[in-house]
XYZ file of C-alpha atoms in Angstrom:
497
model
C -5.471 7.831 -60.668
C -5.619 7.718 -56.798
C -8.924 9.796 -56.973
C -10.937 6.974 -55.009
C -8.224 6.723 -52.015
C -6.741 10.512 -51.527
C -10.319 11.864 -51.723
C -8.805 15.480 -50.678
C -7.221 16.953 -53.866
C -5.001 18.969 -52.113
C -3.114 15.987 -50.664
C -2.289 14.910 -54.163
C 0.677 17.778 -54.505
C 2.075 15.455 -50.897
C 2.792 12.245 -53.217
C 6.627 11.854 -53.339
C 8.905 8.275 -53.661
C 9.943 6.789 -50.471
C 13.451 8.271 -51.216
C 12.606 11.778 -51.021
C 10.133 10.968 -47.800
C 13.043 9.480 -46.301
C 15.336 12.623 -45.768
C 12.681 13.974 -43.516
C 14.070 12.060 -41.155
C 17.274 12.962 -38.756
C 19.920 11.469 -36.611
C 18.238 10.716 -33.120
C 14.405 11.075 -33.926
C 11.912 9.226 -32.230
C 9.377 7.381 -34.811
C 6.308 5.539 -34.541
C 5.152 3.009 -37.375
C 1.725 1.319 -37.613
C 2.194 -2.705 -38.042
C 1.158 -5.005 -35.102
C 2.181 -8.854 -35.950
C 3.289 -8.219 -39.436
C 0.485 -6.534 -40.912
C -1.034 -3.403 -41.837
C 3.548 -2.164 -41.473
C 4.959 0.461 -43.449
C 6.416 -1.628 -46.775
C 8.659 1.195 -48.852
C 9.635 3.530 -45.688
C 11.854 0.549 -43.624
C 14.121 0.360 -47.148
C 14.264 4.060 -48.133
C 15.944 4.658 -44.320
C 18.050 1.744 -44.930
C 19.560 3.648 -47.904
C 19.449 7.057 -45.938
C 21.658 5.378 -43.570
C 24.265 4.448 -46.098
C 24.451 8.393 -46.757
C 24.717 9.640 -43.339
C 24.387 8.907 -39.952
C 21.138 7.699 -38.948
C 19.892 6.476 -35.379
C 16.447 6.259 -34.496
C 14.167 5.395 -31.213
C 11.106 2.972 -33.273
C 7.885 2.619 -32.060
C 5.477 0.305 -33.591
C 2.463 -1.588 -32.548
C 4.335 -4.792 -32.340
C 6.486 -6.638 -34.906
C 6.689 -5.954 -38.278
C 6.845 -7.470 -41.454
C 8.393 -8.092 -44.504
C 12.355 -8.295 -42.661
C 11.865 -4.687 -41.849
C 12.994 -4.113 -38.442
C 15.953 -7.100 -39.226
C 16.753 -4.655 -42.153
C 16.626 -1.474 -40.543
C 18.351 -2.983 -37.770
C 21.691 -4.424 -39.373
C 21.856 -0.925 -41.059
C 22.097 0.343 -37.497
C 18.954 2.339 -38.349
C 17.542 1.330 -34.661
C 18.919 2.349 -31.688
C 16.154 1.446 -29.633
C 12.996 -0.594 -29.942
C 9.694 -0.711 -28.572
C 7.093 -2.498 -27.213
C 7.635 -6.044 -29.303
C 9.159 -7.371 -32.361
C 9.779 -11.303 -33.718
C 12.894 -10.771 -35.611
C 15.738 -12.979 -35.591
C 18.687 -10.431 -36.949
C 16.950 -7.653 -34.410
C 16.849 -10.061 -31.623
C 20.578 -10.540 -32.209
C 21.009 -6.928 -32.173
C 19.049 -6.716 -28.897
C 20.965 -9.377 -27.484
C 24.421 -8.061 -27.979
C 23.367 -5.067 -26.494
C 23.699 -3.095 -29.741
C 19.999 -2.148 -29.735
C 18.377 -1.063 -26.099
C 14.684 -2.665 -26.545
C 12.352 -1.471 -23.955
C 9.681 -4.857 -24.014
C 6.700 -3.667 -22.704
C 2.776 -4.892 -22.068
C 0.947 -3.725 -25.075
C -1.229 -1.110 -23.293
C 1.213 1.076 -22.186
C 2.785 2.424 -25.090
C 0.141 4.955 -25.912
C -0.001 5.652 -22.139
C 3.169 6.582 -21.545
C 3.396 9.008 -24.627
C 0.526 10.369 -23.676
C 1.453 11.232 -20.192
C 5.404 12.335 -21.250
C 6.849 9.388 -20.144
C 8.447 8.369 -23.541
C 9.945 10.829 -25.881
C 7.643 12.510 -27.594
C 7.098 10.987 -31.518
C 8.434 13.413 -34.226
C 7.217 11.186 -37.310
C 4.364 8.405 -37.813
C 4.268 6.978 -40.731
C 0.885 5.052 -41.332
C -0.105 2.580 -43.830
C -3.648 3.498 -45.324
C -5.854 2.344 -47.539
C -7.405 5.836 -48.319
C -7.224 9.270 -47.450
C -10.597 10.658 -46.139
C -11.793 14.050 -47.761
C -10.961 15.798 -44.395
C -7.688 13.941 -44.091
C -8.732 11.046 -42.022
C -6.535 8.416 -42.580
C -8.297 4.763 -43.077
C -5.506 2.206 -41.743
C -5.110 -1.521 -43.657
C -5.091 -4.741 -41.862
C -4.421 -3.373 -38.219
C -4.366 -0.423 -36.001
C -1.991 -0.901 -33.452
C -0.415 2.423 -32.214
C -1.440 4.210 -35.371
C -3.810 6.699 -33.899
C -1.166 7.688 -31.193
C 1.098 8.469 -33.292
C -0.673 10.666 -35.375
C -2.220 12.566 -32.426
C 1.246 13.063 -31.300
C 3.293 13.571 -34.559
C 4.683 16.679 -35.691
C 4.666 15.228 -39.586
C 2.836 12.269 -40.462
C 3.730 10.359 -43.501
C 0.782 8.068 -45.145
C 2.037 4.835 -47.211
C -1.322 4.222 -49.889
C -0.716 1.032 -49.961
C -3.074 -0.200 -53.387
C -2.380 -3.945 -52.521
C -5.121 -3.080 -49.279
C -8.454 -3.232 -50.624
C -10.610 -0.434 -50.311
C -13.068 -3.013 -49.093
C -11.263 -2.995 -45.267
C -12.932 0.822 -44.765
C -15.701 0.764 -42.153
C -13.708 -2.590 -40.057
C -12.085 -0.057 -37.979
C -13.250 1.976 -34.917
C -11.051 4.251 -33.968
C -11.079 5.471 -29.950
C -8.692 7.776 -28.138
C -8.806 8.149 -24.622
C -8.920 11.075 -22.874
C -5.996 12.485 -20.955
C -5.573 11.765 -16.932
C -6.754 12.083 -14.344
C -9.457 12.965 -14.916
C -10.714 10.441 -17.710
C -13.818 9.253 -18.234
C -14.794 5.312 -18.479
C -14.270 4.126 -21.295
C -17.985 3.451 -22.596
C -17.373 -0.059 -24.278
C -19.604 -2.525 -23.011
C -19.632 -5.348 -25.097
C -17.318 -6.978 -27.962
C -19.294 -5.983 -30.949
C -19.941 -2.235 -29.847
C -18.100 0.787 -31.879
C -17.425 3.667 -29.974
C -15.097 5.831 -32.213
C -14.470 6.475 -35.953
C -13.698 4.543 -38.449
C -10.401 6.624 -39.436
C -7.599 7.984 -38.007
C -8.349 12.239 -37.538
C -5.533 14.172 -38.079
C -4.599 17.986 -39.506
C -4.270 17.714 -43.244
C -1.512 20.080 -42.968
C 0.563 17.784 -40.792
C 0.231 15.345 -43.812
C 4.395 15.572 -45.020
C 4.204 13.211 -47.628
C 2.161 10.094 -49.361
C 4.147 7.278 -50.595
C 2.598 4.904 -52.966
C 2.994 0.875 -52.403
C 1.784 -1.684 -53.635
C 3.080 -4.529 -51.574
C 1.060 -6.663 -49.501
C 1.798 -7.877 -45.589
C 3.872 -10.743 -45.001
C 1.961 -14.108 -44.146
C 1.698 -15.493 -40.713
C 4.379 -17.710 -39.383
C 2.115 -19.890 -37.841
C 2.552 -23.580 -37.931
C -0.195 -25.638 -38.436
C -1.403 -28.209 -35.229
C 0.416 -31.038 -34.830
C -0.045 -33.811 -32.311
C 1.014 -32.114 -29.099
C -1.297 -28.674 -30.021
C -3.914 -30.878 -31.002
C -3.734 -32.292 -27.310
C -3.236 -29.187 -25.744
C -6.697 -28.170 -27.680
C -8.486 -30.951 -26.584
C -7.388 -30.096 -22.578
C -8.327 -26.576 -22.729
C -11.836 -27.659 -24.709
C -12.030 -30.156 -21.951
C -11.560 -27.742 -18.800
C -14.089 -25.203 -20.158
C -16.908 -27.774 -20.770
C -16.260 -28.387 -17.097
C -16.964 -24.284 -16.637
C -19.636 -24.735 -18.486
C -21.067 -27.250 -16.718
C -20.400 -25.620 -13.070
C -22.570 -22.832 -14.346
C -19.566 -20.329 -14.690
C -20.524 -19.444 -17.682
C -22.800 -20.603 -20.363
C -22.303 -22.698 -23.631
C -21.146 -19.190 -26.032
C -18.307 -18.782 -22.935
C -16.841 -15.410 -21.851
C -15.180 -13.200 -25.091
C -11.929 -15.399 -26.073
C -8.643 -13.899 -26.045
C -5.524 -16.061 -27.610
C -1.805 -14.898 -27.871
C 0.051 -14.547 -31.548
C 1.768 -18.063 -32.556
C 1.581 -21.648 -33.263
C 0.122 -23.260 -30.294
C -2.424 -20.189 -29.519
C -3.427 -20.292 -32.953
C -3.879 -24.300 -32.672
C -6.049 -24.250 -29.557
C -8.545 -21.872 -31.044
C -8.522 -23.910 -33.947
C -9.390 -27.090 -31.804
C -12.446 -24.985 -31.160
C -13.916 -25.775 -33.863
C -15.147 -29.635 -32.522
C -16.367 -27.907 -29.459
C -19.996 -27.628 -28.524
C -19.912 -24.036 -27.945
C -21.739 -21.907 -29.909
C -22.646 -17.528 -30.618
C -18.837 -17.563 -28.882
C -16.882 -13.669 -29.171
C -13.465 -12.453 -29.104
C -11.933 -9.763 -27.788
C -8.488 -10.215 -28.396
C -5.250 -8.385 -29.620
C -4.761 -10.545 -33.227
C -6.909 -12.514 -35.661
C -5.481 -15.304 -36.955
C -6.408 -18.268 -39.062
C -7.883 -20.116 -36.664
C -10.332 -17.241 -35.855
C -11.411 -16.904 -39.080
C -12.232 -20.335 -39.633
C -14.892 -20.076 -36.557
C -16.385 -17.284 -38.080
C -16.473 -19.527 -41.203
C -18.352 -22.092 -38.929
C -20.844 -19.676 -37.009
C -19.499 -20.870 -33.647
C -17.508 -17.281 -33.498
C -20.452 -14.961 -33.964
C -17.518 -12.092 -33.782
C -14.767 -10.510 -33.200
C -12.690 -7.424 -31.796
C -8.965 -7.054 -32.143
C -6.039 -4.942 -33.408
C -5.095 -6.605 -35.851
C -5.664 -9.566 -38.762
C -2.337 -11.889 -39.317
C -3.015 -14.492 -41.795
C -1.874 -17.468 -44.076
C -1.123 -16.383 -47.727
C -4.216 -18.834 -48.577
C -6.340 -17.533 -45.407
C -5.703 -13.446 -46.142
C -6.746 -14.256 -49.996
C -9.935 -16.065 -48.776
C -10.737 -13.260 -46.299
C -10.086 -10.327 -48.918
C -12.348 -12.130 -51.096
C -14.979 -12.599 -48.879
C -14.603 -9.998 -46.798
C -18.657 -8.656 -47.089
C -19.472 -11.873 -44.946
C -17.156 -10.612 -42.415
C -17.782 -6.910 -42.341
C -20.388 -6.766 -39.663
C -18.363 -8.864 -37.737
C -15.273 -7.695 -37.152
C -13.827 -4.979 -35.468
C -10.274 -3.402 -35.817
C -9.426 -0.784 -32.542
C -6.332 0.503 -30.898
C -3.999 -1.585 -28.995
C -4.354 0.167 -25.900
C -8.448 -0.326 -26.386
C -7.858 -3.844 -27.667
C -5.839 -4.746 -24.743
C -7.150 -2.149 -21.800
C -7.147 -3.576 -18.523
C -10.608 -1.656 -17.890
C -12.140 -3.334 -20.381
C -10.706 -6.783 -20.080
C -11.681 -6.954 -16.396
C -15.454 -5.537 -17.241
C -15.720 -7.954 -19.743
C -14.772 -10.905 -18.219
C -12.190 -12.496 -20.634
C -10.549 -15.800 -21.143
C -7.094 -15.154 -21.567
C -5.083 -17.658 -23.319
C -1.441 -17.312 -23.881
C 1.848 -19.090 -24.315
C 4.676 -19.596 -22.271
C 8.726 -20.185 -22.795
C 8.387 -22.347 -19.720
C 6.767 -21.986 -15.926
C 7.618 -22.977 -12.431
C 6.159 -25.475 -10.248
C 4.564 -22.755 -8.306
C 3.206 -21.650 -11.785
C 5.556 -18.378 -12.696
C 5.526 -18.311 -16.042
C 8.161 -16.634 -17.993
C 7.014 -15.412 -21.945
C 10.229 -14.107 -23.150
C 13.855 -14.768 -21.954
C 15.386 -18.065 -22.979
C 17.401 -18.832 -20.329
C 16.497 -16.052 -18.349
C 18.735 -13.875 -20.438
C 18.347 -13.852 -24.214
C 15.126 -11.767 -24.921
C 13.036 -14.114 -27.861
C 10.249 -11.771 -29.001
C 8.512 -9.778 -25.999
C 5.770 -10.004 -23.409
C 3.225 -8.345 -26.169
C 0.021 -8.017 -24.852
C 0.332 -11.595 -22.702
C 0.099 -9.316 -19.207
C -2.609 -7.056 -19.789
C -5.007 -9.597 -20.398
C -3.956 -12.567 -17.802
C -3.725 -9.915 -14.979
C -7.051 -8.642 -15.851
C -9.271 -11.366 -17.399
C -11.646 -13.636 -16.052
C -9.505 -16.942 -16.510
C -5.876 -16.728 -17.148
C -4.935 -19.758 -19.436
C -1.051 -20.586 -20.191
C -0.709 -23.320 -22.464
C 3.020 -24.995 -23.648
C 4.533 -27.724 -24.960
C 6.057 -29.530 -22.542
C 9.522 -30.343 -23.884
C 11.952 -28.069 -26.426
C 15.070 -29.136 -28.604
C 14.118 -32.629 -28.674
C 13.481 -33.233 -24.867
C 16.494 -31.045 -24.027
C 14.846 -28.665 -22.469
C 11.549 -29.016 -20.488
C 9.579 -26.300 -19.868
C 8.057 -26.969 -16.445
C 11.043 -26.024 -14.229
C 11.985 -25.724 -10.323
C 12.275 -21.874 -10.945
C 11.810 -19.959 -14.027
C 14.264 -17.888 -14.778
C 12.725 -14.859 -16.262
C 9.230 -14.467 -14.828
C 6.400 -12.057 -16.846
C 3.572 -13.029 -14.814
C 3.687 -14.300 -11.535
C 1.669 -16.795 -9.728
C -0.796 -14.522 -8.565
C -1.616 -13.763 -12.293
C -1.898 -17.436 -13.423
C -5.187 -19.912 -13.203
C -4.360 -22.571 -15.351
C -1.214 -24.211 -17.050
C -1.499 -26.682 -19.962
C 0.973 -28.826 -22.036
C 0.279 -31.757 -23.904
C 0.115 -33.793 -21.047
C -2.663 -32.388 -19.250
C -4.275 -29.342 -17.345
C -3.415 -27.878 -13.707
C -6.081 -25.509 -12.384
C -4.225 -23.416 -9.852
C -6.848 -21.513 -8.905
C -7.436 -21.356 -4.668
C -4.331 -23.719 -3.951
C -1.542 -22.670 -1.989
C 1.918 -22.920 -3.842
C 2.559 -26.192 -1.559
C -0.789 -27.681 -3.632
C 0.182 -26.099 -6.643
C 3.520 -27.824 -7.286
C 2.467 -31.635 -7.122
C -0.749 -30.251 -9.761
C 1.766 -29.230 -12.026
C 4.306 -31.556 -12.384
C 2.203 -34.604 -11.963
C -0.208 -33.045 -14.779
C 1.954 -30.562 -17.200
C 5.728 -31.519 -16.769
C 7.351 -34.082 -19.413
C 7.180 -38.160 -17.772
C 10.818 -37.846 -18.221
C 10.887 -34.620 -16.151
C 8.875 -35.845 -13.698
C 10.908 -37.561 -11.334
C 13.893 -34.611 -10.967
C 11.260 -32.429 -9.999
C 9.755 -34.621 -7.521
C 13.165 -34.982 -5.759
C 13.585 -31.102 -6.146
C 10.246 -30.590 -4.330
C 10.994 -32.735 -1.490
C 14.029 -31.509 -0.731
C 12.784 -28.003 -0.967
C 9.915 -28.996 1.360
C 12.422 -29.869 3.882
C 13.398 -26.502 4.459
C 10.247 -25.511 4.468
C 8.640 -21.985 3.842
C 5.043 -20.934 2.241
C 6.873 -21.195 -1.279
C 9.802 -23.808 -0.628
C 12.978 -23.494 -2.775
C 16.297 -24.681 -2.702
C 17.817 -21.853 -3.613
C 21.063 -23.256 -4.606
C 19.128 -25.262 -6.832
C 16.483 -23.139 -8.410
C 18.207 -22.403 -11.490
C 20.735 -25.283 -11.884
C 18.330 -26.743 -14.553
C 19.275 -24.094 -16.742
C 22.800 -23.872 -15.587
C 23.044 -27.721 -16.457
C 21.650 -27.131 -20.057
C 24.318 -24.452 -20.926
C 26.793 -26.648 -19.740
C 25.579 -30.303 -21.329
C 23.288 -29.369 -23.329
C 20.122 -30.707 -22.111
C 18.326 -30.605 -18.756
C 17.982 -33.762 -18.112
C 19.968 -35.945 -15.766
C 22.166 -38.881 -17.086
């Protein structure tokens, strides 16, 4: 029956249900799970530990490549199945967890995962458990709709368990390219020059006889969350199409740009998708995620391809791209997180980085992931790796949340995930400040005279004066910095009355 996906016989006598896989598993184990932004996760494993746990004791460390889908880490969570999390998840019942302190979540840049269990930093994996869409006939695994941390994992596992996942068309095998660096340090480069090259293989190796167990699903990933634009991303589109016409035109780059990178989400999503009435043309990516928006500029021919990690679609999008997914074959190319999103490669090839912030400073700190400068909201993903290493750092945000009770362009963030020193441009609705060889004293009118919220505008004028009274090369008030936030906590909205 499963003769065209486990294509080495042996591995047949591994096939088990998800319950049996499941007691493989004990109290204080360290597991890594493929699934970056909701797709290509384990489906049946999540639930079959949420029922181990109602038996006995069970508290893991969870690795993944980012969030997953399909409530599982909310799920596993709530069962107290996770003790501790990392690098990213999206999940509102986990993020509780996280926030009460029941769950210790390590949030880390996207890169770094692999690194550090490479090099013994992190607790070494015990268990991966991969989705696949086949089995090779030397045990290869072929992942689904991403790669993430996958190939990690297995190198590192001492059992591997293999969800077949039949929902995944066998039609994804030969997307993938799978590369593993070397150990340090004394690596070799990395010999990726260009979006569209493959390197690696196009499964996962690993010793058949580390294969524990093959679970059968039949489930597919869960849909992108993405909203569609709406007036403000629209805007937002048209500012960042705007400024790199102007690139163009300096001679910075020519009319297919510099590969495109764009964060997971609503408004990253929207901006590419504002691409699409742009005059560029033969453009690339070389991102972390696919989304809708990137498929539709394949669609057009502007996006003549792209490399990422993963694929995160619309219900309607993923059964468009699974149906035409010959056109896009030759285009597209799955890899490793820590190849999608290395800093050697990002700086070689020259990206545009654009990302989205919680809010940012006039001095243009921008902070990705504490609302509040406490509460964690999803994680700094793989925002970091490419704005500290790309080409042009792009932070785009609406400029007001809850209504106008909160604006995002602050006196001081409170959380800050990239600094100033990593940031070129800022965008909201409003308009574009291009940060790039001003001095924080320039920097501040740029911002709030271009990005902040009209309403905004005049509270952080006064703030700036008074802080330039006191002078320094970055002038605060420091009694002031955060008293935005402090104010919202205790009235509920930012603004002045």
């Amino acid at each position: 029956m499963y003769e065209d996906r486990i294509r080495r016989p042996a591995l047949m006598e591994k096939i088990m249900s998800a319950a049996q896989a499941a007691k493989l598993f004990k109290d204080g184990m360290s597991v890594g799970m493929s699934g970056f932004t909701r797709a290509g996760d384990a489906k049946a494993l999540p639930l079959a530990l949420v029922e181990r746990a109602r038996q006995a004791p069970l508290h893991l460390t969870l690795l993944t490549g980012a969030s997953l889908g399909n409530d599982s880490d909310g799920l596993m969570a709530n069962a107290g199945v996770v003790a501790r999390r990392l690098p990213f998840q999206s999940d509102a019942a986990l993020r509780r967890k996280i926030n009460s302190g029941e769950v210790m979540f390590i949030d880390q840049h996207l890169s770094e995962t692999a690194e550090q269990l490479r090099s013994g930093d992190l607790k070494p994996v015990d268990i991966a458990v991969i989705e696949a869409v086949a089995i090779t006939p030397d045990g290869g695994i072929i992942p689904s709709m991403s790669v993430g941390n996958s190939a990690s994992f297995v190198q590192q596992a001492k059992f591997v368990i293999i969800e077949l996942n039949l929902s995944a068309p066998l039609a994804l095998e030969g997307l993938h390219d799978i590369y593993i660096p070397g150990v340090r340090p004394h690596r070799g480069a990395i010999p990726l020059l260009t979006p569209w090259q493959r390197i690696g293989w196009t499964s996962i190796p690993v010793d058949p006889e580390r294969i524990a167990a093959i679970v059968i699903t039949d489930s597919p990933d869960s849909p992108s969350n993405a909203l569609p634009p709406d007036q403000e991303t629209d805007a937002i589109a048209r500012h960042v199409v705007a400024f790199l016409k102007g690139e163009v035109k300096a001679g910075r780059m020519g009319k297919e740009l510099l590969p495109l990178q764009a964060g997971i989400g609503t408004i990253a999503n929207a901006v590419l998708h504002g691409l699409k009435d742009s005059p560029f043309r033969d453009m690339t990516m070389y991102s972390e995620v696919l989304q809708d928006s990137a498929i539709e500029l394949l669609e057009s021919g502007q996006l003549a391809m792209a490399s990422a990690s993963s694929i995160t679609l619309s219900a309607a999008m993923h059964e468009k791209f699974i149906r035409d997914i010959d056109k896009y074959r030759d285009r597209i190319v799955l890899r490793p997180q820590e190849i999608s999103n290395h800093p050697e490669i990002v700086r070689r090839l020259g990206i545009i980085a654009l990302n989205t912030a919680l809010e940012f400073d006039i001095y243009g700190n921008v902070n990705s992931t504490h609302v509040g400068g406490t509460q964690m909201m999803n994680g700094i993903g793989g925002s970091g790796d490419f704005a500290r290493n790309g080409q042009l750092s792009i932070f785009v945000s609406k400029s007001v949340a809850k209504d106008g009770a909160i604006s995002s362009v602050v006196p001081f963030a409170a959380h800050v995930d990239h600094t100033e020193h990593d940031v070129d441009v800022l965008v909201t609705e409003w308009g574009l400040a291009d940060l790039r060889g001003l001095a924080p004293r320039e920097r501040a009118p740029l911002i709030i005279e271009h990005c902040a919220h009209p309403d905004y505008r005049p509270q952080l004028r006064a703030y700036l004066a008074e802080a330039l009274l006191g002078g320094g090369q970055t002038p605060h008030v420091l009694e002031q910095a955060l008293s935005w936030h402090v104010r919202y906590k205790r009235e509920g909205s930012m603004l002045v009355k």
